């Protein structure tokens, strides 16, 4: 089954450093850690590394082993397979030796040095901070020398390492396991290279450059430490299994561990109902984001390589990542994680990397909780779990919103939800430049109120099924009042669509995609003709080959490129930038109200995303794209809600089998 997903990159791409260094592969371990780099072999981000460990899953992430560079030795001749960018040069240039690169269930490199063909496969093991690097000699006429040089970073994954005198240059070799603890308080780095001896050559290597960091306006130079090199001989047809881990590696066989992990991934695909390669690839991508949180709980990492778990992102991504893929127990554990973190009617906006208390600055995260639970019920019919474990939390959220909670979140006299203060953006459009929100949207935001109406309807249905008829009637009355006010308050007669937000001074008529939620959630708020008008406006003004823009072109605030330093990118983030996750509610609206043209254009977007799977983060979907041609992918190359909502939208718009 795995072979059907294989994507072999063209040789011309591999030989072009500019192209191959922009293609990124990622192996995740289910704890929040990973291995990842570019196809060229050069790290282009500070987040790239061969062993990025999560010490307090999914947080406290450290880049421990940055690289493991290979050299093939033929007598006096040395052929280096690694690749690094330094000031003014690329050295070594191992990408010239790349004969092929295939992404399947794992990244597979094939190097050619004369008559030698060497295959390398990288895999992260689920549930532990361990990376496997497997080498197989596919072709050779005689034995040859092989060297592996580890480069140590041993630092927080957001920071960079610089040469210093405090690194501990001591190491040990016991039972075939090399081990070193670079700094006090860090875990040991354990490396197993069967049959090798270690030649000590301690030294710092200076000025590794990370091009993506430079483009994003961040510090981009790093120094790495090497203790020395592993040396051994490889024979024709030979194999070498390397284990890099924070765990003891003695007695473990890398190839056996790899087969166990490959079998786990094959099981994921076997349980997946669709035979479509696009959907299967996204199902494998979904596996990367579902991770452990604490003891026995699950959560969803919002994006690799720099996000933690975010409440809003989790609830939006969950139906595609967990329900479409039939990972129902993971969904239950995620619901339990967020139920336990509920405070004053709010689920966390995000959990900080540092392990500090979560931030609760979101008005819609708790409302997306209802949408995810409704999706869970639709897929599983598991009313007992929802009623026994979740219903009380849902009613707690509604009570808090009715009575008023933090950040001035409260219900107005017309039954609509007001949220926000001038310094704290509470919707998903929450970018700030300095202390100033780019899109404050203070007051009644259109999608927040669509979510509020849906939350009331979901809770009413659950109360009815629980026999609590008085609460059901009260919730339905609130829902009716909100629905009746919604059209009156938000309908923009002049433009035939919905205002983006309304407060006591402003009716914001900027055309943004938030209005699609009024017709793309389980309980729509508009009559058919009005819904079709909204759909047409959104399609005409916002639809691109990769999803919906966040603002119509031609608006004074429109920004078609999300580039430059952080302030420039933050400004553009929701001012025209394309977000693929919006295809989820958009596809629902197309299915309900769309004509042939709407459906054909949506299909073309899916076709473009099929190509995109192998244009940036291999096997995944980027966080954002530019709003202007050529719609360059930006942001996180591996984004949870992009994958989850595209997968859900894609399968839910397929003809029934």
Coordinates of N, CA and C in Angstrom, one line a residue, residues 259-340:
X259 N 10.7 -1.6 11.0 CA 9.6 -2.4 10.5 C 8.4 -2.3 11.4
X260 N 8.6 -2.1 12.7 CA 7.5 -1.9 13.6 C 6.8 -0.6 13.3
X261 N 7.6 0.4 13.1 CA 7.0 1.7 12.8 C 6.3 1.7 11.4
X262 N 6.9 1.1 10.4 CA 6.3 1.0 9.1 C 5.0 0.2 9.2
X263 N 4.9 -0.8 10.0 CA 3.7 -1.6 10.2 C 2.6 -0.7 10.8
X264 N 3.0 0.1 11.8 CA 2.0 1.0 12.4 C 1.4 2.0 11.4
X265 N 2.2 2.5 10.5 CA 1.7 3.4 9.5 C 0.9 2.7 8.4
X266 N 1.3 1.5 8.1 CA 0.4 0.7 7.1 C -1.0 0.5 7.7
X267 N -1.0 0.2 9.1 CA -2.3 0.0 9.7 C -3.1 1.3 9.7
X268 N -2.5 2.4 9.8 CA -3.3 3.7 9.7 C -4.0 3.7 8.3
X269 N -3.3 3.4 7.3 CA -3.8 3.5 5.9 C -4.8 2.4 5.7
X270 N -4.6 1.2 6.3 CA -5.6 0.1 6.1 C -6.9 0.4 6.7
X271 N -6.9 1.2 7.8 CA -8.2 1.6 8.4 C -8.8 2.8 7.8
X272 N -8.2 3.4 6.8 CA -8.7 4.6 6.2 C -9.6 4.2 5.0
X273 N -10.8 4.7 4.9 CA -11.8 4.2 4.0 C -11.6 4.5 2.5
X274 N -10.8 5.5 2.2 CA -10.7 5.9 0.8 C -9.5 5.3 0.2
X275 N -9.6 4.9 -1.1 CA -8.5 4.4 -1.9 C -7.8 5.5 -2.6
X276 N -8.2 6.7 -2.5 CA -7.6 7.8 -3.2 C -6.3 8.2 -2.6
X277 N -5.2 8.4 -3.5 CA -3.9 8.7 -3.0 C -3.8 10.0 -2.3
X278 N -4.5 11.0 -2.8 CA -4.5 12.3 -2.1 C -5.0 12.2 -0.7
X279 N -6.1 11.5 -0.5 CA -6.7 11.4 0.8 C -5.7 10.6 1.7
X280 N -5.1 9.5 1.2 CA -4.2 8.7 2.0 C -3.0 9.5 2.4
X281 N -2.5 10.3 1.5 CA -1.3 11.1 1.8 C -1.7 12.1 3.0
X282 N -2.8 12.6 2.9 CA -3.3 13.6 4.0 C -3.5 12.8 5.3
X283 N -4.0 11.6 5.2 CA -4.2 10.8 6.4 C -2.9 10.5 7.1
X284 N -1.8 10.2 6.3 CA -0.5 10.1 6.9 C 0.0 11.4 7.5
X285 N -0.3 12.5 6.8 CA 0.1 13.8 7.3 C -0.7 14.1 8.6
X286 N -1.9 13.6 8.7 CA -2.7 13.8 9.9 C -2.0 13.2 11.1
X287 N -1.4 12.1 10.9 CA -0.7 11.3 12.0 C 0.4 12.2 12.7
X288 N 1.0 13.1 11.9 CA 2.1 13.9 12.4 C 1.6 14.9 13.5
X289 N 0.4 15.3 13.5 CA -0.1 16.4 14.4 C -0.7 15.9 15.7
X290 N -1.1 14.6 15.7 CA -1.7 14.1 16.9 C -0.6 13.6 17.8
X291 N -0.5 14.2 19.0 CA 0.6 14.0 19.9 C 0.1 13.8 21.3
X292 N 1.1 13.3 22.1 CA 0.8 13.1 23.6 C 0.9 14.5 24.3
X293 N 0.0 14.6 25.3 CA 0.1 15.8 26.2 C 0.0 15.2 27.6
X294 N 1.1 15.3 28.3 CA 1.0 14.8 29.7 C 0.9 13.2 29.7
X295 N 0.2 12.7 30.7 CA 0.1 11.3 30.9 C -1.2 10.8 30.4
X296 N -1.2 10.1 29.3 CA -2.5 9.5 28.8 C -3.4 10.4 28.0
X297 N -3.0 11.6 27.7 CA -3.9 12.5 27.0 C -3.3 12.8 25.6
X298 N -4.1 13.4 24.8 CA -3.7 13.7 23.4 C -4.0 15.2 23.1
X299 N -3.3 15.7 22.2 CA -3.6 17.1 21.7 C -3.2 17.1 20.2
X300 N -3.3 18.3 19.6 CA -2.9 18.5 18.2 C -2.0 19.6 18.1
X301 N -0.8 19.3 17.6 CA 0.2 20.4 17.3 C -0.3 21.2 16.1
X302 N -0.4 22.5 16.3 CA -1.0 23.4 15.2 C -0.2 23.4 14.0
X303 N 1.2 23.3 14.1 CA 2.0 23.3 12.9 C 3.4 23.0 13.2
X304 N 4.1 22.4 12.3 CA 5.6 22.2 12.4 C 6.3 23.1 11.4
X305 N 7.4 23.7 11.8 CA 8.2 23.3 13.0 C 8.1 24.2 14.2
X306 N 7.2 25.2 14.3 CA 7.4 26.1 15.5 C 6.1 26.2 16.4
X307 N 5.0 25.8 16.0 CA 3.8 26.0 16.8 C 3.7 24.9 17.9
X308 N 2.9 25.3 19.0 CA 2.6 24.3 20.0 C 1.1 23.9 19.7
X309 N 0.4 23.5 20.7 CA -1.0 23.1 20.5 C -1.9 24.4 20.9
X310 N -2.7 24.7 19.9 CA -3.6 25.9 20.0 C -5.1 25.4 20.0
X311 N -5.9 25.9 20.9 CA -7.2 25.4 21.1 C -8.1 25.5 19.9
X312 N -8.1 26.7 19.3 CA -8.9 27.0 18.1 C -8.5 26.0 17.0
X313 N -7.2 26.0 16.7 CA -6.7 25.2 15.6 C -7.0 23.7 15.9
X314 N -6.9 23.3 17.1 CA -7.2 21.9 17.5 C -8.6 21.5 17.1
X315 N -9.6 22.3 17.5 CA -11.0 22.0 17.3 C -11.3 22.1 15.8
X316 N -10.7 23.0 15.1 CA -11.0 23.1 13.7 C -10.4 21.9 12.9
X317 N -9.2 21.5 13.3 CA -8.5 20.4 12.6 C -9.0 19.0 13.0
X318 N -9.6 18.9 14.2 CA -9.9 17.6 14.8 C -10.8 16.7 13.8
X319 N -11.9 17.3 13.3 CA -12.7 16.4 12.4 C -12.0 15.8 11.3
X320 N -11.1 16.5 10.6 CA -10.3 15.9 9.5 C -9.2 15.0 10.0
X321 N -8.5 15.4 11.1 CA -7.4 14.6 11.5 C -7.8 13.3 12.3
X322 N -8.9 13.4 13.0 CA -9.3 12.3 13.9 C -10.5 11.5 13.5
X323 N -11.5 12.2 12.9 CA -12.8 11.6 12.7 C -12.9 11.0 11.3
X324 N -12.4 11.8 10.3 CA -12.4 11.3 8.9 C -11.5 10.0 8.8
X325 N -10.4 10.1 9.7 CA -9.4 9.0 9.7 C -9.8 7.9 10.7
X326 N -10.9 8.0 11.3 CA -11.4 7.0 12.3 C -10.5 6.8 13.5
X327 N -9.9 7.8 13.9 CA -9.1 7.8 15.2 C -9.9 8.3 16.3
X328 N -11.0 7.6 16.6 CA -12.0 8.1 17.6 C -11.5 8.2 19.0
X329 N -10.6 7.3 19.4 CA -10.1 7.3 20.8 C -9.2 8.5 20.9
X330 N -8.4 8.9 19.9 CA -7.6 10.1 19.9 C -8.5 11.3 20.1
X331 N -9.6 11.3 19.4 CA -10.6 12.4 19.5 C -11.1 12.5 21.0
X332 N -11.4 11.4 21.5 CA -11.9 11.4 22.9 C -10.9 12.0 23.9
X333 N -9.6 11.6 23.7 CA -8.6 12.0 24.6 C -8.3 13.5 24.4
X334 N -8.4 14.0 23.2 CA -8.2 15.4 22.9 C -9.4 16.2 23.6
X335 N -10.6 15.8 23.5 CA -11.7 16.4 24.2 C -11.5 16.5 25.7
X336 N -11.0 15.4 26.2 CA -10.7 15.4 27.7 C -9.6 16.4 28.1
X337 N -8.6 16.5 27.2 CA -7.5 17.4 27.5 C -8.1 18.8 27.6
X338 N -8.9 19.2 26.7 CA -9.4 20.6 26.7 C -10.5 20.8 27.7
X339 N -11.3 19.8 27.9 CA -12.3 19.9 29.0 C -11.6 20.2 30.3
X340 N -10.5 19.5 30.6 CA -9.8 19.7 31.9 C -9.2 21.1 32.0

